[in-house]
Short mmCIF file of C-alpha atoms and ligand atoms in Angstrom, two decimals:
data_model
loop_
_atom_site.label_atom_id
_atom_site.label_comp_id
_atom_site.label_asym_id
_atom_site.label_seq_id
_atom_site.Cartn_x
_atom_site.Cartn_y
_atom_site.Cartn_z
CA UNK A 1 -117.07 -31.68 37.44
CA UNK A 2 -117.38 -35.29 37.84
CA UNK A 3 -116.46 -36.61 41.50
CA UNK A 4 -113.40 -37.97 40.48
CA UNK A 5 -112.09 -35.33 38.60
CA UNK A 6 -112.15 -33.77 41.86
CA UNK A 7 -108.38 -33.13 42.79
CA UNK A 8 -107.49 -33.99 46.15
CA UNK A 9 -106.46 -30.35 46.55
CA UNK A 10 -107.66 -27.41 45.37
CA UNK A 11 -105.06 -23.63 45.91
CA UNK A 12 -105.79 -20.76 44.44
CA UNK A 13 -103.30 -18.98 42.73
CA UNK A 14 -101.27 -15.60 44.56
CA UNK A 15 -103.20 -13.39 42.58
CA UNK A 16 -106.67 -15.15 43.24
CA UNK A 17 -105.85 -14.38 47.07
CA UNK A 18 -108.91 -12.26 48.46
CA UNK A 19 -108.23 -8.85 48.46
CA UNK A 20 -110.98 -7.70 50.80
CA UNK A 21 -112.02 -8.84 54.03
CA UNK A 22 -115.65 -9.69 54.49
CA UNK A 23 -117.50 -7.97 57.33
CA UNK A 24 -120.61 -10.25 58.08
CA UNK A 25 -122.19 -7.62 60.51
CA UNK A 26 -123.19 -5.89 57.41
CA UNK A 27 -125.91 -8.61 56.63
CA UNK A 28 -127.12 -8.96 59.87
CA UNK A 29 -130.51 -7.58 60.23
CA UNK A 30 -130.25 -8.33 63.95
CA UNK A 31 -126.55 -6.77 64.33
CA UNK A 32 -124.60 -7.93 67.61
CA UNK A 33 -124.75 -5.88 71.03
CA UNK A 34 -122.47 -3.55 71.40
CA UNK A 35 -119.59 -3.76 74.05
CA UNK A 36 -120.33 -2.29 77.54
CA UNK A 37 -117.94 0.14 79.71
CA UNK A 38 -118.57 -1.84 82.73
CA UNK A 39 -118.66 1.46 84.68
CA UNK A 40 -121.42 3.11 83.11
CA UNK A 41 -123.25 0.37 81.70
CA UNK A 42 -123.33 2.43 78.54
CA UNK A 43 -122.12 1.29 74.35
CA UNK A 44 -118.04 2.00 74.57
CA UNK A 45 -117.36 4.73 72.24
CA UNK A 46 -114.05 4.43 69.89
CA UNK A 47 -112.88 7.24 72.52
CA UNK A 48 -112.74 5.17 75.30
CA UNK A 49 -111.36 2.28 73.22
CA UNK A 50 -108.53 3.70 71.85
CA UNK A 51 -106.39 3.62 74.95
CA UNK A 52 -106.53 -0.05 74.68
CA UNK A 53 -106.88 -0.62 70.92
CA UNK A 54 -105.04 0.39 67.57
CA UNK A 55 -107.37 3.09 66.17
CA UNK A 56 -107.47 0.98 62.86
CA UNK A 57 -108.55 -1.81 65.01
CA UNK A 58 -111.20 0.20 66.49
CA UNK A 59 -112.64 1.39 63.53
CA UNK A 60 -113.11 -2.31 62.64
CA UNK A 61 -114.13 -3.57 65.93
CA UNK A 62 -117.17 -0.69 65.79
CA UNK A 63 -118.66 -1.27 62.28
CA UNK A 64 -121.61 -2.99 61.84
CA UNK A 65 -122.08 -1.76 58.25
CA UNK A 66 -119.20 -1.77 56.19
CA UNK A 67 -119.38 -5.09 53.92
CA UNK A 68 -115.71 -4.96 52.79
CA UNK A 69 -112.46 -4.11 53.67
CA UNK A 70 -109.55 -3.82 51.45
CA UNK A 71 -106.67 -6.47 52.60
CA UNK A 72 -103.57 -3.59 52.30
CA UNK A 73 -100.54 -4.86 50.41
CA UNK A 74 -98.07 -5.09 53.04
CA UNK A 75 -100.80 -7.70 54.95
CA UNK A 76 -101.47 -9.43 51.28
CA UNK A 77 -97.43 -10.00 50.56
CA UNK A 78 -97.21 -11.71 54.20
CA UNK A 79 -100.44 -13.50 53.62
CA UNK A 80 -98.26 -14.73 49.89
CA UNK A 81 -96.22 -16.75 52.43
CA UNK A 82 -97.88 -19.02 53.63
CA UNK A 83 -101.22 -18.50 52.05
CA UNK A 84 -103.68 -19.35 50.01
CA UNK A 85 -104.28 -22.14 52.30
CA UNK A 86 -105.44 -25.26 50.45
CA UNK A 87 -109.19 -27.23 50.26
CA UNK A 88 -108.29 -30.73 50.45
CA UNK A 89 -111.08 -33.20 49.40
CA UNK A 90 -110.52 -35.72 52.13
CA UNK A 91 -110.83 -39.15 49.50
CA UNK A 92 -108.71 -41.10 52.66
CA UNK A 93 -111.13 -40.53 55.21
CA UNK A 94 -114.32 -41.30 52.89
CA UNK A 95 -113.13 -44.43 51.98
CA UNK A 96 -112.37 -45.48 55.86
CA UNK A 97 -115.43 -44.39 56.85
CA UNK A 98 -117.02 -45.97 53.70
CA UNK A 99 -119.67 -43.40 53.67
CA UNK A 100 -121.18 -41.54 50.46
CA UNK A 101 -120.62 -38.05 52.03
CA UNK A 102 -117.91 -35.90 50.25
CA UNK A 103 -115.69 -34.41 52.51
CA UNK A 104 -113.58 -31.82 52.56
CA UNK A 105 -111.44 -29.57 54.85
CA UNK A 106 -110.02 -26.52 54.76
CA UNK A 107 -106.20 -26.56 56.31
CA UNK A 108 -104.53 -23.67 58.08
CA UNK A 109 -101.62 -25.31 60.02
CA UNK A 110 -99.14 -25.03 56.96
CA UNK A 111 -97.56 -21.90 59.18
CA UNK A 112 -94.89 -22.01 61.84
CA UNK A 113 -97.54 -20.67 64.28
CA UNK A 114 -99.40 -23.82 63.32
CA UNK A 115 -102.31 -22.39 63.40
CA UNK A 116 -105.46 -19.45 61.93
CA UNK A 117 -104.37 -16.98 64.58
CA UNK A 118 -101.79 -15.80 62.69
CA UNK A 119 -104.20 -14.16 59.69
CA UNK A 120 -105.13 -12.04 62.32
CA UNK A 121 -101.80 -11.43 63.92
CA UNK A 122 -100.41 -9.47 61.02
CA UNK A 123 -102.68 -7.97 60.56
CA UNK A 124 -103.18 -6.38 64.35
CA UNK A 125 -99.56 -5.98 64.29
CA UNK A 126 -99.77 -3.84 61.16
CA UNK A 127 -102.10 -1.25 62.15
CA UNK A 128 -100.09 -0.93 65.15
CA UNK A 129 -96.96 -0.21 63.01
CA UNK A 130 -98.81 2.51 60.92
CA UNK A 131 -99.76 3.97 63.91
CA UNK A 132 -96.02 4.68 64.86
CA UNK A 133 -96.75 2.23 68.43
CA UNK A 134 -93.23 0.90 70.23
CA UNK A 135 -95.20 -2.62 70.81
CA UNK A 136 -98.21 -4.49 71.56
CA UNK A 137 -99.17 -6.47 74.83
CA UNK A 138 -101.07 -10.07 74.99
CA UNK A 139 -101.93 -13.02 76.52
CA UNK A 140 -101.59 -16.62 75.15
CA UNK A 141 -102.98 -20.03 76.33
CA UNK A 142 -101.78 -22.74 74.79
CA UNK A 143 -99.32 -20.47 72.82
CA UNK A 144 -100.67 -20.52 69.31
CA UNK A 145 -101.35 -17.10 69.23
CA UNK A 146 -98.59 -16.08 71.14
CA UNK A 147 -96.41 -17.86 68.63
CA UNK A 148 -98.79 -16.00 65.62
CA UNK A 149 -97.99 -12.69 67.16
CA UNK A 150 -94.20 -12.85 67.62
CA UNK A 151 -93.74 -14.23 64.42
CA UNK A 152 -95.84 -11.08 62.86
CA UNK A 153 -94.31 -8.28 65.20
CA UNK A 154 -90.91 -9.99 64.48
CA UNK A 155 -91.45 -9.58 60.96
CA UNK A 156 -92.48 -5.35 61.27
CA UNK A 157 -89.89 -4.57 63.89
CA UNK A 158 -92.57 -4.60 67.07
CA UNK A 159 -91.64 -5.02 70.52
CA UNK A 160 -94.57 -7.95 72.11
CA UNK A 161 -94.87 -8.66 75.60
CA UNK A 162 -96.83 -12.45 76.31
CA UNK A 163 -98.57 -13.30 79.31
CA UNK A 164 -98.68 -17.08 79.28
CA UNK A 165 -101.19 -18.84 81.40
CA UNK A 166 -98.51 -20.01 84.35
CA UNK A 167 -100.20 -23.99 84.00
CA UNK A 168 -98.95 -23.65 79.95
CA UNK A 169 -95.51 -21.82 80.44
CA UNK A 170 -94.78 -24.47 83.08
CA UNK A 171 -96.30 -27.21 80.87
CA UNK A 172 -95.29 -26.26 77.03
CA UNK A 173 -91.61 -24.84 77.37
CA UNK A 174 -91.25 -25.54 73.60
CA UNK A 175 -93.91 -23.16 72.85
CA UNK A 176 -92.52 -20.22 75.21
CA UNK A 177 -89.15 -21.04 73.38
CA UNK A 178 -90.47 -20.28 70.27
CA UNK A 179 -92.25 -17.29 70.82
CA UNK A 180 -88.42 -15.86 72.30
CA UNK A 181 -86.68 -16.71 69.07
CA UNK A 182 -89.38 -14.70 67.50
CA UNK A 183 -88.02 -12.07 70.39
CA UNK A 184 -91.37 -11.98 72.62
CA UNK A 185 -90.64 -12.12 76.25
CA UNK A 186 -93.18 -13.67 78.04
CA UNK A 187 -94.47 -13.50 81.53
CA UNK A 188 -95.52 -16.60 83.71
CA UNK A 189 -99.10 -15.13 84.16
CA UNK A 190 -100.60 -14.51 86.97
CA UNK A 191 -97.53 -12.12 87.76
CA UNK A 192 -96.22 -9.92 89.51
CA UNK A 193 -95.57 -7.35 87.55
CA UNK A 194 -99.47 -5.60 87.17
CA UNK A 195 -101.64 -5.03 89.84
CA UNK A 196 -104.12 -6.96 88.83
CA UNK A 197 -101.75 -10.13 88.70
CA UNK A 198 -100.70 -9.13 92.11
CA UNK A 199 -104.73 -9.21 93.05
CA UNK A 200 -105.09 -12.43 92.09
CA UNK A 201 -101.95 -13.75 93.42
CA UNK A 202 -103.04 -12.58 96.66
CA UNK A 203 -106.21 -13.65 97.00
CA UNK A 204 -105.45 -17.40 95.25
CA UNK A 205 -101.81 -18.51 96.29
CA UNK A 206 -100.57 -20.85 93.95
CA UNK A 207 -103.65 -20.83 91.06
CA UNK A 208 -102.20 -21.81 87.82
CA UNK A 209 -103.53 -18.40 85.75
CA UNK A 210 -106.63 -18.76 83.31
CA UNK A 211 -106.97 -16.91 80.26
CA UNK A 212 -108.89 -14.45 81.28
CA UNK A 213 -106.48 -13.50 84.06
CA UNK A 214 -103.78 -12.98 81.70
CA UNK A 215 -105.73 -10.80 79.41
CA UNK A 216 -106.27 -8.67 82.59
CA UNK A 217 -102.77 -8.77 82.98
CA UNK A 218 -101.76 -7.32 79.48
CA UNK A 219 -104.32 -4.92 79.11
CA UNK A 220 -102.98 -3.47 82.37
CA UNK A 221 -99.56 -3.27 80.61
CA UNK A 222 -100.38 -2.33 77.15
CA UNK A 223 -102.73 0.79 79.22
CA UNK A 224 -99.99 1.90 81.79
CA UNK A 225 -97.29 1.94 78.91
CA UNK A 226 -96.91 4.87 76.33
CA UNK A 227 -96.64 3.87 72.99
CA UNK A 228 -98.37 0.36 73.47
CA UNK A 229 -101.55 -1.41 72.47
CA UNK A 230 -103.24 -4.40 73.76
CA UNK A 231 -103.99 -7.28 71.22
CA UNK A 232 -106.24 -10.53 70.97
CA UNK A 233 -106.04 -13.42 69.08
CA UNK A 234 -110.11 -14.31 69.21
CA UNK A 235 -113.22 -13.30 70.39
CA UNK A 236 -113.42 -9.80 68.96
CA UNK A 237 -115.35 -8.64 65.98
CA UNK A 238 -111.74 -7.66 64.51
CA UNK A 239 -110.41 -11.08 64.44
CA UNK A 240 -113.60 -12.46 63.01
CA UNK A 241 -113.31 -9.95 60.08
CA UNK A 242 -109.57 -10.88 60.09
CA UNK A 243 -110.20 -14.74 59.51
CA UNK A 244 -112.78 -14.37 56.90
CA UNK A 245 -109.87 -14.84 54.47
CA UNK A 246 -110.17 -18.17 55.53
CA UNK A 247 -114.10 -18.68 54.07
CA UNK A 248 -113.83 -16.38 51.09
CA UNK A 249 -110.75 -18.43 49.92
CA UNK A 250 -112.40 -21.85 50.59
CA UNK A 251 -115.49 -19.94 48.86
CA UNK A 252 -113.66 -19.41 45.60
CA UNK A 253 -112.07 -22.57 45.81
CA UNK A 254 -115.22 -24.72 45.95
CA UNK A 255 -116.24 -22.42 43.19
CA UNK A 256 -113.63 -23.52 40.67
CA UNK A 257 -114.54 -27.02 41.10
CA UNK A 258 -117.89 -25.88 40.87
CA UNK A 259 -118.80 -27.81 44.12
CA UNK A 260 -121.62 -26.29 47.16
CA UNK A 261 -120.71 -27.03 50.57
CA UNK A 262 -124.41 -28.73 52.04
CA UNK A 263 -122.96 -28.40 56.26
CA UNK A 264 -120.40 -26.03 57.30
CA UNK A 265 -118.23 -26.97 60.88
CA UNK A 266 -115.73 -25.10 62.75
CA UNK A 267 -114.52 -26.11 66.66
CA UNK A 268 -115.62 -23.25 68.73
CA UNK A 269 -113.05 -21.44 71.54
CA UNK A 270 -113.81 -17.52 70.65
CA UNK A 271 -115.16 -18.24 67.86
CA UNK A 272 -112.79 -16.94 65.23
CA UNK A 273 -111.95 -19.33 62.84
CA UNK A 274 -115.55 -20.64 62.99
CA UNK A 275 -116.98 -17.11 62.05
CA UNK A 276 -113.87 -17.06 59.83
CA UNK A 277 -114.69 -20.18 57.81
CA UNK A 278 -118.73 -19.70 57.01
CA UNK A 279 -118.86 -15.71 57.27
CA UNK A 280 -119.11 -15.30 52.82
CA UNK A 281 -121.73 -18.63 53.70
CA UNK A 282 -123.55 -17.01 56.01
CA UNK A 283 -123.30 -13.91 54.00
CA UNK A 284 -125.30 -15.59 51.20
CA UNK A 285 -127.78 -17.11 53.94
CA UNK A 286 -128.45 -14.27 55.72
CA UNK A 287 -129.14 -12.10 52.50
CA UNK A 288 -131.43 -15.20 51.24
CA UNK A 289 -128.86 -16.58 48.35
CA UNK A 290 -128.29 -19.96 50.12
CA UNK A 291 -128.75 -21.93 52.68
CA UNK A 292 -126.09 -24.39 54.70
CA UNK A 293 -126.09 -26.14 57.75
CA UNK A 294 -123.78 -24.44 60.21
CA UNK A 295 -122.08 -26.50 63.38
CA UNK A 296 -120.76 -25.16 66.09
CA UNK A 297 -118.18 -27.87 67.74
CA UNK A 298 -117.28 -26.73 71.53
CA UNK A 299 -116.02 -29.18 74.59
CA UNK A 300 -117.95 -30.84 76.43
CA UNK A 301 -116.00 -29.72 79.25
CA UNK A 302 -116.58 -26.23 78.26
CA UNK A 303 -119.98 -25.99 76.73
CA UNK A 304 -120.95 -21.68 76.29
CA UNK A 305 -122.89 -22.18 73.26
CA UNK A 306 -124.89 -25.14 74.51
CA UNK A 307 -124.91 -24.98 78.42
CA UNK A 308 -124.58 -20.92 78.71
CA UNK A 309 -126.37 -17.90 78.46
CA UNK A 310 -126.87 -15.32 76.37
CA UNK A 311 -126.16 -12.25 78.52
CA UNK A 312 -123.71 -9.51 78.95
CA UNK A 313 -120.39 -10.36 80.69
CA UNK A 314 -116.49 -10.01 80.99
CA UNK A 315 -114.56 -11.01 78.80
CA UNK A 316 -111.76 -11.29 81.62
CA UNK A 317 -111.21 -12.73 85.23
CA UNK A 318 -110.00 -9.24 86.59
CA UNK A 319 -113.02 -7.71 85.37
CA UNK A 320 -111.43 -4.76 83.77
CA UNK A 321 -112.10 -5.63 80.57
CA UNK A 322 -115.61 -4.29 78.25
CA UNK A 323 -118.61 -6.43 78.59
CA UNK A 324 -119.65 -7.95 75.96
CA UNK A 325 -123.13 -9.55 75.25
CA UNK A 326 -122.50 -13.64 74.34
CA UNK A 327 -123.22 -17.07 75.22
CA UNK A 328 -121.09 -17.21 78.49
CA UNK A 329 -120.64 -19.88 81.19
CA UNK A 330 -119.31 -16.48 83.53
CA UNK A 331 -116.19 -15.47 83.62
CA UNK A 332 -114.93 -17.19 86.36
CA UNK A 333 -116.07 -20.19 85.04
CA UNK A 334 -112.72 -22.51 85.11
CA UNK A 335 -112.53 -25.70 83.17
CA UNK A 336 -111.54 -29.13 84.64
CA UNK A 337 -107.91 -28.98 84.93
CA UNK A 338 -107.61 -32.35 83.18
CA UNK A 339 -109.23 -30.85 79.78
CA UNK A 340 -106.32 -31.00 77.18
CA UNK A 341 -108.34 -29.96 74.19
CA UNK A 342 -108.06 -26.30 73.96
CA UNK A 343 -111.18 -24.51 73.43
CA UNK A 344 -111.18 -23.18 77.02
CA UNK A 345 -112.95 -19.94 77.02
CA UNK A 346 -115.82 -18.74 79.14
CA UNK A 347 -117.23 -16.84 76.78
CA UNK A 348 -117.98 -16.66 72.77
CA UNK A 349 -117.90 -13.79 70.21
CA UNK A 350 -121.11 -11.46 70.04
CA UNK A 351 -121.50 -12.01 66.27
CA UNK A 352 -121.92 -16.06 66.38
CA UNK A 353 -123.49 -15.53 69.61
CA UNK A 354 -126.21 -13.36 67.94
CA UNK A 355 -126.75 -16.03 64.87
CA UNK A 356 -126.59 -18.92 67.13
CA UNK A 357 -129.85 -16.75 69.05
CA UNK A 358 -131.33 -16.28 66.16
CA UNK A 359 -131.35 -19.93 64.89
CA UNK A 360 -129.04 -19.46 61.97
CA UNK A 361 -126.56 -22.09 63.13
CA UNK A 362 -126.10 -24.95 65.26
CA UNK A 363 -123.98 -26.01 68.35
CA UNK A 364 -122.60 -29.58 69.95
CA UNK A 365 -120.61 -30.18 72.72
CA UNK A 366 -118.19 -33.34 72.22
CA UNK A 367 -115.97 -35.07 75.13
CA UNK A 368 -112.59 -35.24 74.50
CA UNK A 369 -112.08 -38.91 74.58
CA UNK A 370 -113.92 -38.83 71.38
CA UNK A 371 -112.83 -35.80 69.90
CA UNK A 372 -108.69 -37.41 69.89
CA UNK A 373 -110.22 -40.75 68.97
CA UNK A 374 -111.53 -38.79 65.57
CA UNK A 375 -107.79 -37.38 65.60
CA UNK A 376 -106.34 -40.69 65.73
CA UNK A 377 -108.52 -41.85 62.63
CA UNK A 378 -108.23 -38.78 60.98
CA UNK A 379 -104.09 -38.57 61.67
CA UNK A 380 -103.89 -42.63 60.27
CA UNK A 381 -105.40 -41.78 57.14
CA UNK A 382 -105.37 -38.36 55.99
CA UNK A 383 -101.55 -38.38 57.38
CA UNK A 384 -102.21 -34.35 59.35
CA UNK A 385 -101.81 -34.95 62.89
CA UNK A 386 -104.26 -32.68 64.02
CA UNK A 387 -104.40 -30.08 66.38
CA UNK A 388 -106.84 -31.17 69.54
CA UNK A 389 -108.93 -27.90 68.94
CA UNK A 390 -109.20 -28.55 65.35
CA UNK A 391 -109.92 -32.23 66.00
CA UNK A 392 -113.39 -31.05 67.83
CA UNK A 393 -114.68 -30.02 63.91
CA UNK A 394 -113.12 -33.61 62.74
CA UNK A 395 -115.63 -35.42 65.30
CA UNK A 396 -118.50 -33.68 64.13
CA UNK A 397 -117.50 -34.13 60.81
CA UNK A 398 -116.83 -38.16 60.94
CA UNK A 399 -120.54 -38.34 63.05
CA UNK A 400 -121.96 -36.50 59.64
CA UNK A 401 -120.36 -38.66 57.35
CA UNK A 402 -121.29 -42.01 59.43
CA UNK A 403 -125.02 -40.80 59.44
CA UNK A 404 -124.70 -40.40 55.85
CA UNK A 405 -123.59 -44.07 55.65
CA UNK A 406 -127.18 -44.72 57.64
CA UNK A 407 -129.18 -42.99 55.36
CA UNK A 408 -127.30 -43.55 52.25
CA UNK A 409 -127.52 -39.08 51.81
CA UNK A 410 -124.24 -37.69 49.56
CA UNK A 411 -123.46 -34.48 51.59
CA UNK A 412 -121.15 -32.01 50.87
CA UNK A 413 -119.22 -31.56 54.13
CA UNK A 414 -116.71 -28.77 54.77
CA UNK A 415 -115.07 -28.55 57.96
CA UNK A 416 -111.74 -25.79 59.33
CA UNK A 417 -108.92 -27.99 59.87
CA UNK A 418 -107.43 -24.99 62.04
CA UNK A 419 -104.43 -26.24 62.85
CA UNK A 420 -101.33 -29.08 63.91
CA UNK A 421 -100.75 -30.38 66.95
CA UNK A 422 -97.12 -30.79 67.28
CA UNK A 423 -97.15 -28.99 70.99
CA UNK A 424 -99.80 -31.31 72.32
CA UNK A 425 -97.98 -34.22 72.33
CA UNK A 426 -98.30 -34.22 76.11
CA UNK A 427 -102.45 -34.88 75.62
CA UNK A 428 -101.54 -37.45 72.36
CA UNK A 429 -99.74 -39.37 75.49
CA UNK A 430 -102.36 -39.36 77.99
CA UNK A 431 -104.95 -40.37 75.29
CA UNK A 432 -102.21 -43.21 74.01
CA UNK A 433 -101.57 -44.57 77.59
CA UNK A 434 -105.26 -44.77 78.19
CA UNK A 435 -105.68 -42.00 80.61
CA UNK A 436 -107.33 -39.85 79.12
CA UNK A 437 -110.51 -38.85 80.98
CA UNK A 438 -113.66 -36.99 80.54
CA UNK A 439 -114.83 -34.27 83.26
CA UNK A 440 -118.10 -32.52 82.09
CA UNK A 441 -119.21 -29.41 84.97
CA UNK A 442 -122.05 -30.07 87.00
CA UNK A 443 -125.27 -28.29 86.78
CA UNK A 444 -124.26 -27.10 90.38
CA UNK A 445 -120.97 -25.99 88.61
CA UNK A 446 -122.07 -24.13 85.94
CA UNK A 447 -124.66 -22.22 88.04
CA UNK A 448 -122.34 -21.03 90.44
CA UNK A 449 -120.30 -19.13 87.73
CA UNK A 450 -123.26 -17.98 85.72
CA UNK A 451 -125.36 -16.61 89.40
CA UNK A 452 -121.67 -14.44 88.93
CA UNK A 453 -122.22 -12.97 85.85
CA UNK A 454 -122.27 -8.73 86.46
CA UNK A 455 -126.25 -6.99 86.29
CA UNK A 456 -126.50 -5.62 83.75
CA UNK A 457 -129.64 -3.07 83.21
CA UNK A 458 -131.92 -4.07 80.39
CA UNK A 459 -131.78 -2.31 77.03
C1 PLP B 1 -106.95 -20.82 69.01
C2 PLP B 1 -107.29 -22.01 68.24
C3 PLP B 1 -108.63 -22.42 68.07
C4 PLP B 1 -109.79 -21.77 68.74
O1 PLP B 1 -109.97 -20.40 68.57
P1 PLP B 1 -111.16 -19.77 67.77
O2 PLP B 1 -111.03 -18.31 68.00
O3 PLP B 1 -112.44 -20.33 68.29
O4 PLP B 1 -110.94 -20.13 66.35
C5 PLP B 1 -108.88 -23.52 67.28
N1 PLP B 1 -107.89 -24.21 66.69
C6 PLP B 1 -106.59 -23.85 66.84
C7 PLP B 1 -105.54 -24.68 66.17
C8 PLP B 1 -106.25 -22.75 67.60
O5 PLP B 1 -104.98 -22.40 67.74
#
């Protein structure tokens, strides 16, 4: 097809929806380290998971060797609603950038969640309903996947119990309000209500929660209480499997139009859309097919890929949770309060973890000044208003295209437009009034939290 025969967007039809799920462990020779009972220092067995986990979810969590695995119905019909998702060949921003790189994104806010988490929501909250559970427990940041959840365990009939980072629940009552019309409660996290929460509470009066203290918080719950699960949104190999509708959809797509994506970028938090969004690429890569350029966008302000290391570690403050082995600035790494971008976890899932080791993609840290600068430009022209996670991936993606203007090269760019950013309207002002600051963690910083990460002994 000729450039401009391109359409501007590309869908796929219902039926041309995937109807597998692509398991990317399957092509790694080097597979990624399994998950640690922090106790015994020795590979969790689905046994000791499946207090904590769906067994469903387990099975998926644990397999390194199954390639494919069929989307059911129920999870495909839901999907129908707001998916396929569409590849839109981003003509606006070219031409403001004036550069001969073709551009395109692939856009997953069109959801009320406004946002990827909620590919994985239904389907968490599905295997949970076959498995006859009362509910499912969680823990939400921002509140995208706490919104993602209640809208799927709303949908099956599933009681879901949030623990919202306190700073968040204080600071985004629209988002808290939203989850409770989807019937969620949600906890102000750290609470009360677990021991754990009351732990932390003691020891730090008046902290504003973290993300890793809430998951503490909600595993306690979904552990202590019969007939519940816990759940979570990123990180996991699960989720990862989960979103890898969203790369074998933009994979067919760019294969009607008979187009090849040349450099592949996703913003980094857990690492789910990311691994989402290249895992049928890297499938072809790793088995020799293809090659792309892969790019890793995290914050500045929370760099795991670029300023971390690759060692075993919690995935939680309260240090109840597995270890798992992944680029990690330790878990009680905090970022700057002042960092409005999202994108704040410690850690990073094992399986980009294990190809960023082995060299088979890339990483940048941006600051945020310039990542809602991109938005701004991005917003003005292509008319999204982007979420500030997502907007990480539209920095890197502009600083491609501008190099292509230098050297005159006519890349194929494809980045994950994850989401909208409707609920950060508080960080839109602060970047609008000017205030907007930058606060990158010392070297001092970052090896205080990483001299914390647990010994592990060596395999
Ligand atoms: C949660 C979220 C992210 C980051 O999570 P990953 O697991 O790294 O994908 C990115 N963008 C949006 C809009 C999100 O809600």
């Amino acid at each position: 097809m000729k450039n401009q025969d391109i359409p501007y967007k590309t869908y796929l039809t219902e039926e041309e929806l995937p109807t597998a799920w692509y398991n990317l462990r399957a092509d790694m020779k080097n597979k990624p380290a399994p998950l640690l009972n922090p106790g015994t220092g020795k590979p969790l067995t689905a046994e000791e998971l499946t207090p904590i986990f769906c067994e469903e979810l387990v099975r998926q969590e644990l397999d390194n060797d199954t390639a494919f695995f069929p989307i059911p119905d129920e999870i495909r019909d839901f999907y129908k609603m707001y998916r396929p998702s569409p590849l839109v060949r981003a003509y606006c921003l070219e031409k403001v950038l004036d550069t001969p790189a073709k551009i395109y994104y692939k856009f997953e806010g069109n959801n009320t969640s406004g946002s990827h988490k909620l590919n994985s929501a239904i389907a968490q909250a599905y295997y949970a309903k076959q498995q006859g559970l009362k509910g499912v427990t969680t823990e939400t940041g921002a509140g995208q996947w706490g919104t993602a959840l209640s809208m799927a365990c709303a949908y099956l009939g599933l009681d879901l119990k949030v623990f919202m980072v306190k700073v968040s629940y204080e600071q985004k009552p629209f988002r808290r309000e939203v989850m409770r019309t989807y019937g969620a409660s949600v906890t102000p996290s750290p609470s009360m209500e677990t021991e754990v929460g009351r732990r932390i509470l003691a020891e730090f009066p008046g902290t504003t929660g973290s993300l890793g203290c809430a998951i503490s918080e909600a595993v306690e719950v979904a552990v202590k209480n019969p007939g519940y699960r816990y759940v979570l949104g990123s990180v996991l190999n699960q989720v990862l499997l989960h979103q890898s509708v969203i790369g074998l959809e933009a994979k067919a797509a760019f294969d009607k139009i008979g187009v090849k994506p040349d450099v592949i970028i996703g913003c980094a938090g857990g690492g789910s859309n990311l691994g989402g969004l290249i895992a049928p690429f890297m499938g072809e890569k790793l088995r020799g097919e293809a090659d792309y350029r892969i790019i890793a966008v995290e914050p500045a302000s929370c760099p795991s890929f670029t300023r971390g290391v690759f060692a075993y570690d919690f995935c939680d403050t309260g240090m109840i949770c597995p270890l798992a082995k992944m680029y990690t600035l330790g878990s009680s790494f905090i970022p700057s309060a002042n960092h409005a971008g999202g994108l704040r976890f410690h850690g990073m899932s094992t399986i980009l973890s294990q190809l960023y080791h082995d060299g088979l993609m890339e990483a940048r840290a941006v600051e945020q000044t310039s990542v809602f600068q991109a938005a701004e430009q991005f917003a003005r022209c292509e008319g999204i208003l982007p979420a500030p996670e997502s907007s990480h991936a539209i920095r890197a993606a502009i600083d491609e295209a501008l190099r292509c203007r230098e050297t005159g090269e006519e890349k194929t760019i494809l980045f994950g437009l994850t989401g909208t950013g409707y609920f950060d309207l508080t960080a839109y002002q602060q970047f609008n009034d000017g205030l907007m600051t930058d606060t990158i963690p010392t070297d001092e910083d970052l090896a205080r939290s990483i001299a914390a990460l647990p010994k592990v002994p060596e395999e």
